[in-house]
PDB file of C-alpha atoms in Angstrom:
ATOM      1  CA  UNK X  16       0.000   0.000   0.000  1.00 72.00           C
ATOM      2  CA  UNK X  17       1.526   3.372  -0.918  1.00 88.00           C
ATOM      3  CA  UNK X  18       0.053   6.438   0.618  1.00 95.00           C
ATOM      4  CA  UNK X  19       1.933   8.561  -2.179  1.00 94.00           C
ATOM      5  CA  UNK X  20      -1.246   7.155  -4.003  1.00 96.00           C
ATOM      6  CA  UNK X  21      -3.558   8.782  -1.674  1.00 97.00           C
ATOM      7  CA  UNK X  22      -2.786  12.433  -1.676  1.00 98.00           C
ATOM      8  CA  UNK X  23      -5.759  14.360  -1.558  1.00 98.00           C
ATOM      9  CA  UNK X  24      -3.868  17.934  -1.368  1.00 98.00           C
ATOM     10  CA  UNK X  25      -0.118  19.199  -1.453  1.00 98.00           C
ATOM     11  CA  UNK X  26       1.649  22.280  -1.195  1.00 97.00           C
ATOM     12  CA  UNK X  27       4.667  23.550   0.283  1.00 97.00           C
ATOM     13  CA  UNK X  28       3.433  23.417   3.707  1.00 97.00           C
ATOM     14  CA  UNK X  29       0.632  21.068   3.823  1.00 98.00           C
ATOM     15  CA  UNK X  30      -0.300  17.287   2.899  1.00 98.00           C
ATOM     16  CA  UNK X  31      -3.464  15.560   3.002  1.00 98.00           C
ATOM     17  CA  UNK X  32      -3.954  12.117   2.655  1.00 98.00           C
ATOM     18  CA  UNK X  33      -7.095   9.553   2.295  1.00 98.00           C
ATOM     19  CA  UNK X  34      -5.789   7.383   5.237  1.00 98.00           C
ATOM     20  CA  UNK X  35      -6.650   3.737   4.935  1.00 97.00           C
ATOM     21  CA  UNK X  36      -9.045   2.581   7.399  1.00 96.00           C
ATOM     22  CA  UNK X  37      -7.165  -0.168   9.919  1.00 94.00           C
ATOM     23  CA  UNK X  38      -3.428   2.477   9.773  1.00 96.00           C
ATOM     24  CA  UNK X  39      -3.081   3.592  13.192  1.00 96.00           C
ATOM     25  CA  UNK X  40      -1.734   7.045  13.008  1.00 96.00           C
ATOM     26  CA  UNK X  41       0.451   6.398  16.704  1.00 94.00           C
ATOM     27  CA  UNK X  42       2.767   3.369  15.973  1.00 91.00           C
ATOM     28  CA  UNK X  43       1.468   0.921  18.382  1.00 91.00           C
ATOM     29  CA  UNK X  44       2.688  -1.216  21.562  1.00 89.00           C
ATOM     30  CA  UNK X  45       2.685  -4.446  19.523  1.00 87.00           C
ATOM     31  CA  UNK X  46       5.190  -2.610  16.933  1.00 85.00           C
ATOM     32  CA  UNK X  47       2.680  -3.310  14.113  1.00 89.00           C
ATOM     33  CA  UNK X  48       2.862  -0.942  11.083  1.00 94.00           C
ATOM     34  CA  UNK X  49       1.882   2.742  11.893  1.00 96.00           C
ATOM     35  CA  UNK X  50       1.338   6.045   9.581  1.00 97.00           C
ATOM     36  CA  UNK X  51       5.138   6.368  10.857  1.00 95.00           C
ATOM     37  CA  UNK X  52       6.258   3.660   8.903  1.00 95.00           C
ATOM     38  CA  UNK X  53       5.024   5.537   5.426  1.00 96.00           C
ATOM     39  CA  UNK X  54       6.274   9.060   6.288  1.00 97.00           C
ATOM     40  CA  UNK X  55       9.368   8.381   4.321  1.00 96.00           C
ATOM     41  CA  UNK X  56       7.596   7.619   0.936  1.00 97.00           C
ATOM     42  CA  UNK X  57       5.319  11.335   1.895  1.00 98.00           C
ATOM     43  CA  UNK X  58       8.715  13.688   1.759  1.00 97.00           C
ATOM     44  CA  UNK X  59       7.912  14.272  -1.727  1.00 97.00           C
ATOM     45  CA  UNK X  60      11.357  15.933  -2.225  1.00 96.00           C
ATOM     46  CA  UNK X  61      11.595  17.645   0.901  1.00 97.00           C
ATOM     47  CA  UNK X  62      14.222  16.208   3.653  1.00 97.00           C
ATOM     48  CA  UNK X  63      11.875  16.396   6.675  1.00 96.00           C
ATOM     49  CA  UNK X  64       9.309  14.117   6.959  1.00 97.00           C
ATOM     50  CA  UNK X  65       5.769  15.091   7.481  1.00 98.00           C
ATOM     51  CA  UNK X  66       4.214  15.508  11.054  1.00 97.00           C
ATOM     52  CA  UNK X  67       0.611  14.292  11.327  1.00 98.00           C
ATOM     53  CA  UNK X  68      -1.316  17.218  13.190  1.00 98.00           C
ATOM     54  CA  UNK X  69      -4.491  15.546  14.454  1.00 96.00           C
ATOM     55  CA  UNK X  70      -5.209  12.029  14.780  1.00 95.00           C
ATOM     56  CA  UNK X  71      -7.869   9.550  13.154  1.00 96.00           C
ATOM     57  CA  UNK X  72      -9.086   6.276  15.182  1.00 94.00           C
ATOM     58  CA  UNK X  73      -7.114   2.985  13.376  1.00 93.00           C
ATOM     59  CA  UNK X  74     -10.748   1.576  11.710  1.00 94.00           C
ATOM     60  CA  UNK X  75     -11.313   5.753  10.721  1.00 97.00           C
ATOM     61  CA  UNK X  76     -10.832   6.264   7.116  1.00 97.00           C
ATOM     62  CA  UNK X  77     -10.401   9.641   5.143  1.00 98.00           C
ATOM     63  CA  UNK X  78      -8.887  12.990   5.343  1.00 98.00           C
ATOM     64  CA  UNK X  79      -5.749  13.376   7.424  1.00 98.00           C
ATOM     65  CA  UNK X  80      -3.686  16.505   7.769  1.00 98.00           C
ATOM     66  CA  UNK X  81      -0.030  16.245   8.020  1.00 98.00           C
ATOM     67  CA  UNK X  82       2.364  19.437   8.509  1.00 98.00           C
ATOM     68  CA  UNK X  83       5.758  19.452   5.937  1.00 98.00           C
ATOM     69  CA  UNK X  84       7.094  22.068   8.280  1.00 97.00           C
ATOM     70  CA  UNK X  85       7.714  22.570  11.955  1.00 97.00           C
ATOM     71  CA  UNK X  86       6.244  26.041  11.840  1.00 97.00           C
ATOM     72  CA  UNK X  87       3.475  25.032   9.995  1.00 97.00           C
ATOM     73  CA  UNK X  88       2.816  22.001  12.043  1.00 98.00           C
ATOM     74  CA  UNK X  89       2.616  24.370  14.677  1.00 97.00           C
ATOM     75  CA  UNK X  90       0.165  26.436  13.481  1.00 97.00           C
ATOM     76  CA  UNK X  91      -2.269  23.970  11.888  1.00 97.00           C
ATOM     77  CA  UNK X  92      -1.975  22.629  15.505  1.00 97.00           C
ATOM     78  CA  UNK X  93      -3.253  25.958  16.624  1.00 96.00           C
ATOM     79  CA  UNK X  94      -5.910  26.104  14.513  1.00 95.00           C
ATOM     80  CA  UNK X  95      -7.335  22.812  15.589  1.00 94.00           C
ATOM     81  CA  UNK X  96      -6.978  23.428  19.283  1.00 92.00           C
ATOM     82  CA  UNK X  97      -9.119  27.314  18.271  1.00 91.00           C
ATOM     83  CA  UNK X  98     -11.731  25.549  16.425  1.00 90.00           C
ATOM     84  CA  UNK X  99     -11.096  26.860  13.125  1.00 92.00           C
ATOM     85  CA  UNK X 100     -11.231  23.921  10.710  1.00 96.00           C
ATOM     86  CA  UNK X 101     -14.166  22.664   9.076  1.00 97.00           C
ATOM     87  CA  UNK X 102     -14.572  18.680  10.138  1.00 97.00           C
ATOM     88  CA  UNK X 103     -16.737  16.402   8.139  1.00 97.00           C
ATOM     89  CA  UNK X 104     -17.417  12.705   8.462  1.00 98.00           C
ATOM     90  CA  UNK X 105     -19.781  10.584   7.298  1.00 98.00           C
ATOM     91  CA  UNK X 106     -20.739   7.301   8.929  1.00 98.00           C
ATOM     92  CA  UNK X 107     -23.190   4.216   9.228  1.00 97.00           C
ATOM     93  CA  UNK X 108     -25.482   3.637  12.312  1.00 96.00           C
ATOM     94  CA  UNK X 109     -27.042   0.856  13.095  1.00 95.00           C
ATOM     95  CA  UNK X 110     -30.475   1.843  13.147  1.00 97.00           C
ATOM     96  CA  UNK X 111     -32.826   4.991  11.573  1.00 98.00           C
ATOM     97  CA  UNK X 112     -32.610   8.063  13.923  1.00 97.00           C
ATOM     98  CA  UNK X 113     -36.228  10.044  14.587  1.00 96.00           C
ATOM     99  CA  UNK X 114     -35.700  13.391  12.274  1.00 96.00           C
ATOM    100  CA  UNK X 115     -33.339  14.731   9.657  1.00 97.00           C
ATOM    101  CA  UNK X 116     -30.800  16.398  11.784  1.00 98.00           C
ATOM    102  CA  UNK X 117     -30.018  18.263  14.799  1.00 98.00           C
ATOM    103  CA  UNK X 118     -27.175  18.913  17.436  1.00 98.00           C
ATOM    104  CA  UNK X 119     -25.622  16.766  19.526  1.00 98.00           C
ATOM    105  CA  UNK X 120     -24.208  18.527  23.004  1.00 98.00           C
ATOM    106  CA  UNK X 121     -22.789  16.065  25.123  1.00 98.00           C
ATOM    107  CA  UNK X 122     -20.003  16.826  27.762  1.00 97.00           C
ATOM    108  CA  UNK X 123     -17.565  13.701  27.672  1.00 98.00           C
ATOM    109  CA  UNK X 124     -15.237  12.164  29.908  1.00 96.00           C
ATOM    110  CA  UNK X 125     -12.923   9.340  30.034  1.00 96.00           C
ATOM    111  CA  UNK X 126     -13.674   6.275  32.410  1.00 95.00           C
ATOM    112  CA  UNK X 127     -11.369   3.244  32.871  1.00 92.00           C
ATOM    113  CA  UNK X 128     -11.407  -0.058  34.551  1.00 86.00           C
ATOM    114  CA  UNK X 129      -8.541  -3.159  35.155  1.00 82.00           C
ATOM    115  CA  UNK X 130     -11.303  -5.236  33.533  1.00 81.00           C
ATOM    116  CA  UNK X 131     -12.640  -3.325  30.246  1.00 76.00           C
ATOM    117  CA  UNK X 132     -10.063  -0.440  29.847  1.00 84.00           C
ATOM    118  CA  UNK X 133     -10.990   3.127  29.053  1.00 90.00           C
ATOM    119  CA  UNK X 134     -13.850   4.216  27.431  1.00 93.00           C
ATOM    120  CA  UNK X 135     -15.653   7.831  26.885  1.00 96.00           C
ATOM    121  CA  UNK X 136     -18.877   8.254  28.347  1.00 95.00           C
ATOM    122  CA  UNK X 137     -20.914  11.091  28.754  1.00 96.00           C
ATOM    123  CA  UNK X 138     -20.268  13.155  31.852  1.00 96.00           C
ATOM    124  CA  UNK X 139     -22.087  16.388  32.859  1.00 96.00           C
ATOM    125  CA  UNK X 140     -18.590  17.298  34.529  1.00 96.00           C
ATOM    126  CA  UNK X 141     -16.947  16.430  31.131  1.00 96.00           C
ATOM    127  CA  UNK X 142     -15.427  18.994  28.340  1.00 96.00           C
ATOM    128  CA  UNK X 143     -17.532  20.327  25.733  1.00 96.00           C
ATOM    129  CA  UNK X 144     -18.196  18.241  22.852  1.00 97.00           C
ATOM    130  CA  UNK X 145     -20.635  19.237  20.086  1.00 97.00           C
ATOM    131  CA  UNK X 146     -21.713  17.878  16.855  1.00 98.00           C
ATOM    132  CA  UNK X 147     -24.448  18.619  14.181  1.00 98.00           C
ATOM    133  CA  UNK X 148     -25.813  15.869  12.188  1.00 98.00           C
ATOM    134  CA  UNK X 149     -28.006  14.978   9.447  1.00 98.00           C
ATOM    135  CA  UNK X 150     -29.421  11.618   8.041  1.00 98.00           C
ATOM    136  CA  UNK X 151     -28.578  11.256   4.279  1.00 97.00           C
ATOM    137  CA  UNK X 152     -29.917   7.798   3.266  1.00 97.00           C
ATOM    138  CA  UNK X 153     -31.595   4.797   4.950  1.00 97.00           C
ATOM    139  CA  UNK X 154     -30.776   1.228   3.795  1.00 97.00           C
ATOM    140  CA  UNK X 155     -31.706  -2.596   5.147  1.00 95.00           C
ATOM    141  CA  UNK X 156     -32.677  -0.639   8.417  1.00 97.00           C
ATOM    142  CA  UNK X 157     -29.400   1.387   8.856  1.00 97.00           C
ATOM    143  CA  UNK X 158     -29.173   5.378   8.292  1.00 98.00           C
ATOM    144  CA  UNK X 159     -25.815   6.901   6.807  1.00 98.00           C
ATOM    145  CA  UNK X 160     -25.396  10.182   8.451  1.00 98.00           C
ATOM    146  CA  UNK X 161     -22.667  13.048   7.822  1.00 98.00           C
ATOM    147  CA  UNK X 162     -21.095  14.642  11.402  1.00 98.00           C
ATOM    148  CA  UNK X 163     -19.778  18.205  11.311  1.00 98.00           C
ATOM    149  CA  UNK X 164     -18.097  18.115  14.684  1.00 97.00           C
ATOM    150  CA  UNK X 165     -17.467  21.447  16.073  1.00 94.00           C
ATOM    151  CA  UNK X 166     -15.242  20.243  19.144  1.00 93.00           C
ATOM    152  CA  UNK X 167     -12.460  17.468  18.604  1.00 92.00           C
ATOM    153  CA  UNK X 168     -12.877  14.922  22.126  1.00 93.00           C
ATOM    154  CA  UNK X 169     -11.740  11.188  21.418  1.00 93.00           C
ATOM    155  CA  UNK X 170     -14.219   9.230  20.016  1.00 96.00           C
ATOM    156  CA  UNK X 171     -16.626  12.399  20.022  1.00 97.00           C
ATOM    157  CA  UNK X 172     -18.608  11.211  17.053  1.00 98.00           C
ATOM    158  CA  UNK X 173     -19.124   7.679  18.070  1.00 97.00           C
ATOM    159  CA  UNK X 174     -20.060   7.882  21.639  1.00 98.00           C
ATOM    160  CA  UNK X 175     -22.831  10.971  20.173  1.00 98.00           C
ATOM    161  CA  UNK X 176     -24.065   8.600  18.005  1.00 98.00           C
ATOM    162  CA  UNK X 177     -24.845   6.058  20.989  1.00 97.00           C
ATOM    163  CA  UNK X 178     -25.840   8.605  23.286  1.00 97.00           C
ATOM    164  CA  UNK X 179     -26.996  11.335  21.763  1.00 98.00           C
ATOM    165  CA  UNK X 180     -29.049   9.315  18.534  1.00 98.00           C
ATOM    166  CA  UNK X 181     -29.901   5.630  20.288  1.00 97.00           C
ATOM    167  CA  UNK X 182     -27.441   3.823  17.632  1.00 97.00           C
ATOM    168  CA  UNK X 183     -23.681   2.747  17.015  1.00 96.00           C
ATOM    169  CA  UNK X 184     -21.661   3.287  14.119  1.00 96.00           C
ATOM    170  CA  UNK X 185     -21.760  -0.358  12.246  1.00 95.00           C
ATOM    171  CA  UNK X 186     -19.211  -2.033  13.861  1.00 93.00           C
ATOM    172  CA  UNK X 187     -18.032  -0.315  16.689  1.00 94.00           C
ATOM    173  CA  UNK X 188     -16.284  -3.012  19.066  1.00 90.00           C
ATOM    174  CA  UNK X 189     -16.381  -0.196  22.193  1.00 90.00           C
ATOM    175  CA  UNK X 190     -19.388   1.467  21.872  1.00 93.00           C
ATOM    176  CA  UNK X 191     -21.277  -1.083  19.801  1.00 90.00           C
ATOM    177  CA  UNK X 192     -22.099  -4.587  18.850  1.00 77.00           C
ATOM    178  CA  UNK X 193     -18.612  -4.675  16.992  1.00 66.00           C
ATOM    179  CA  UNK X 194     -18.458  -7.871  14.191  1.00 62.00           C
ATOM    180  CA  UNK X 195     -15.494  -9.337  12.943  1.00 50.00           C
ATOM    181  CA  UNK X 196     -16.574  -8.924   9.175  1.00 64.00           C
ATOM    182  CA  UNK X 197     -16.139  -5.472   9.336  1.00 69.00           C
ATOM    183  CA  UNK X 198     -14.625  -2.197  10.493  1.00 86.00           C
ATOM    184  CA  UNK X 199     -15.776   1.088  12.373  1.00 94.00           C
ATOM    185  CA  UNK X 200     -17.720   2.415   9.579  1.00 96.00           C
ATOM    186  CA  UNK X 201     -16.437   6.028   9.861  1.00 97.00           C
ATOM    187  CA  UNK X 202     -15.117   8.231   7.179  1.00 98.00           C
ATOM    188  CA  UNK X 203     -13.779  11.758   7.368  1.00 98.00           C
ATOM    189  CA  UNK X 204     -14.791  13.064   3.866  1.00 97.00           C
ATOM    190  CA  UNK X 205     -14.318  16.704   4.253  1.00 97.00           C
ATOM    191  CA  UNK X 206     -11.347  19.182   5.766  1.00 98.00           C
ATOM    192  CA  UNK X 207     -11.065  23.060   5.139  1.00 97.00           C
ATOM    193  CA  UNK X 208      -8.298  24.931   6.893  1.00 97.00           C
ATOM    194  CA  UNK X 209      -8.074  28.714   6.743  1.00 93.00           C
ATOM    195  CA  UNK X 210      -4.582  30.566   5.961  1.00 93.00           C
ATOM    196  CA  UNK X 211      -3.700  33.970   6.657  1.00 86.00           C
ATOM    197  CA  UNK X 212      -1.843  34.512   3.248  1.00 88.00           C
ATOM    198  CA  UNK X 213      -2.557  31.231   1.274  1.00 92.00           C
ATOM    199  CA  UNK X 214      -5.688  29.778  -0.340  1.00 94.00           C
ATOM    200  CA  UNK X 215      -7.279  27.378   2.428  1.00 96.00           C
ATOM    201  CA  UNK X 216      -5.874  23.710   2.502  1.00 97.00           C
ATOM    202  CA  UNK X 217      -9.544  22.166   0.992  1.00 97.00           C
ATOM    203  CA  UNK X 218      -9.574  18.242   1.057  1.00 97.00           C
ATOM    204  CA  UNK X 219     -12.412  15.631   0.104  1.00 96.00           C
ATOM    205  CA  UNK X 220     -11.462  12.119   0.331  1.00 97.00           C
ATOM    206  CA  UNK X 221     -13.476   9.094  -1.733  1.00 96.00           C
ATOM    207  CA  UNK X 222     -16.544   7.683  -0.247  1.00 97.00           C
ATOM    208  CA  UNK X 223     -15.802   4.219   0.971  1.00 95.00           C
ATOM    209  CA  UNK X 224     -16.221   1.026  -0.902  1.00 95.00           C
ATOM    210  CA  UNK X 225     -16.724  -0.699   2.665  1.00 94.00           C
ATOM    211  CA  UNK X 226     -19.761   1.678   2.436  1.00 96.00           C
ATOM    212  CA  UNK X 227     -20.819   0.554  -0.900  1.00 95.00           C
ATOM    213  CA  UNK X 228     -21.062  -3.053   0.587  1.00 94.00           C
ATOM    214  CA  UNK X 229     -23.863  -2.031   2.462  1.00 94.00           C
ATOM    215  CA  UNK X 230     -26.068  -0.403   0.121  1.00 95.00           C
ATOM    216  CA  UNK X 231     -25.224   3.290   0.354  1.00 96.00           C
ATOM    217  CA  UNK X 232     -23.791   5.587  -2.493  1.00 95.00           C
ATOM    218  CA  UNK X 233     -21.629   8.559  -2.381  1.00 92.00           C
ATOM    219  CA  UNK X 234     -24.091  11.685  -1.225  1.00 89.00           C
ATOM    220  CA  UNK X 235     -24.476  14.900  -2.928  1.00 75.00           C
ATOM    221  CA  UNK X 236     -21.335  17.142  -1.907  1.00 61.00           C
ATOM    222  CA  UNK X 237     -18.884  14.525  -1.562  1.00 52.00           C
ATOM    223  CA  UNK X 238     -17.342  14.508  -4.919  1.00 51.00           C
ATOM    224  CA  UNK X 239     -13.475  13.942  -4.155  1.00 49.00           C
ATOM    225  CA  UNK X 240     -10.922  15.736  -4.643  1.00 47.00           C
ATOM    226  CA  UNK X 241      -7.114  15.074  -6.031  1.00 42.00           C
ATOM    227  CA  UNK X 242      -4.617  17.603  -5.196  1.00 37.00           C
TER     228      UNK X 242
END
């Protein structure tokens, strides 16, 4: 798998790639292969490697940001942590939410225990986590839905879709009935990051042919992009 394939934007400063679902973006304790072990093949000419800004769960698929610079890494960090960069996912529940759309606001917080490890759950003394919604398409009795997120918690979008809409994502194995046949089904499609001086950093990545498998086609507004 080459992820020189699977550049969705590049410039001087900035890369964006489609990141495979089942890549973790941290290299992991069992020393399996991580984002880290592709950064070489992402220089693109340059001598540094790239430095991933945000993070995307392992099974997460889609647009990731990573920083050619230090001083741009730094400030696409910043702009993350201010809550200036346009997030959207899209993802399939496992079950038909009541309405068309709505917001999500949810405080979360992080619980753990020797015998199930950590977990997010929603806690009224937790930080801030918001997220709109809206229901695209309903097949075989699931609902694919597209999340513009306007916080960033861990696993924000999948513990609102539990709590905050009465269904998993297909295939959550935390927060949901899991399955071995298949992953998470979440996909970040969309990413827009405003620059003082340059255009905005604007990345779409493909819609998913693990989505495909179950019925659903590529929505209106998600026509990819190929920078």
């Amino acid at each position: 798998m080459l992820l020189s394939d699977r550049v969705l934007f590049l410039d001087g400063e900035a890369l964006v790639i489609d990141k495979p679902a089942g890549l973790p973006v941290d290299a992991p304790r069992d020393g399996s292969l991580s984002l880290e072990n592709h950064l070489d093949g992402l220089r693109f000419g340059f001598k540094r490697w790239p430095l991933a800004v945000h993070r995307l769960d392992r099974d997460t698929s889609g647009c990731l940001l990573l920083a050619r610079n230090p001083k741009a890494h730094g400030r696409f960090t910043r702009a993350f942590e201010n809550r200036e960069v346009e997030k959207q996912y899209l993802a399939i529940v496992d079950g038909v939410p009541d309405g068309d759309g709505g917001t999500i606001d949810l405080p979360l917080g992080k619980v753990s225990t020797a015998e199930e490890g950590w977990r997010m759950v929603v806690d009224p003394k937790g930080k801030p986590s918001v997220s709109h919604w809206e229901k695209l398409a309903v097949a075989n009795g699931r609902s694919l839905l597209r999340f513009r997120p306007e916080t960033g918690r861990t696993h924000q979008l999948r513990v609102h879709a539990l709590e905050g809409l009465g269904f998993p994502l297909v295939g959550d194995p935390v927060y949901g009935r899991g399955g071995t046949r298949t992953r998470t089904l979440l996909h970040a499609e969309r990413l827009v990051v405003k620059r003082d001086v340059k255009p905005p950093i604007i990345a779409e990545a493909p819609f998913p042919e693990s989505f495909v498998a179950l019925g659903f086609a590529a929505p209106e507004g998600a026509e990819p992009t190929r920078g």
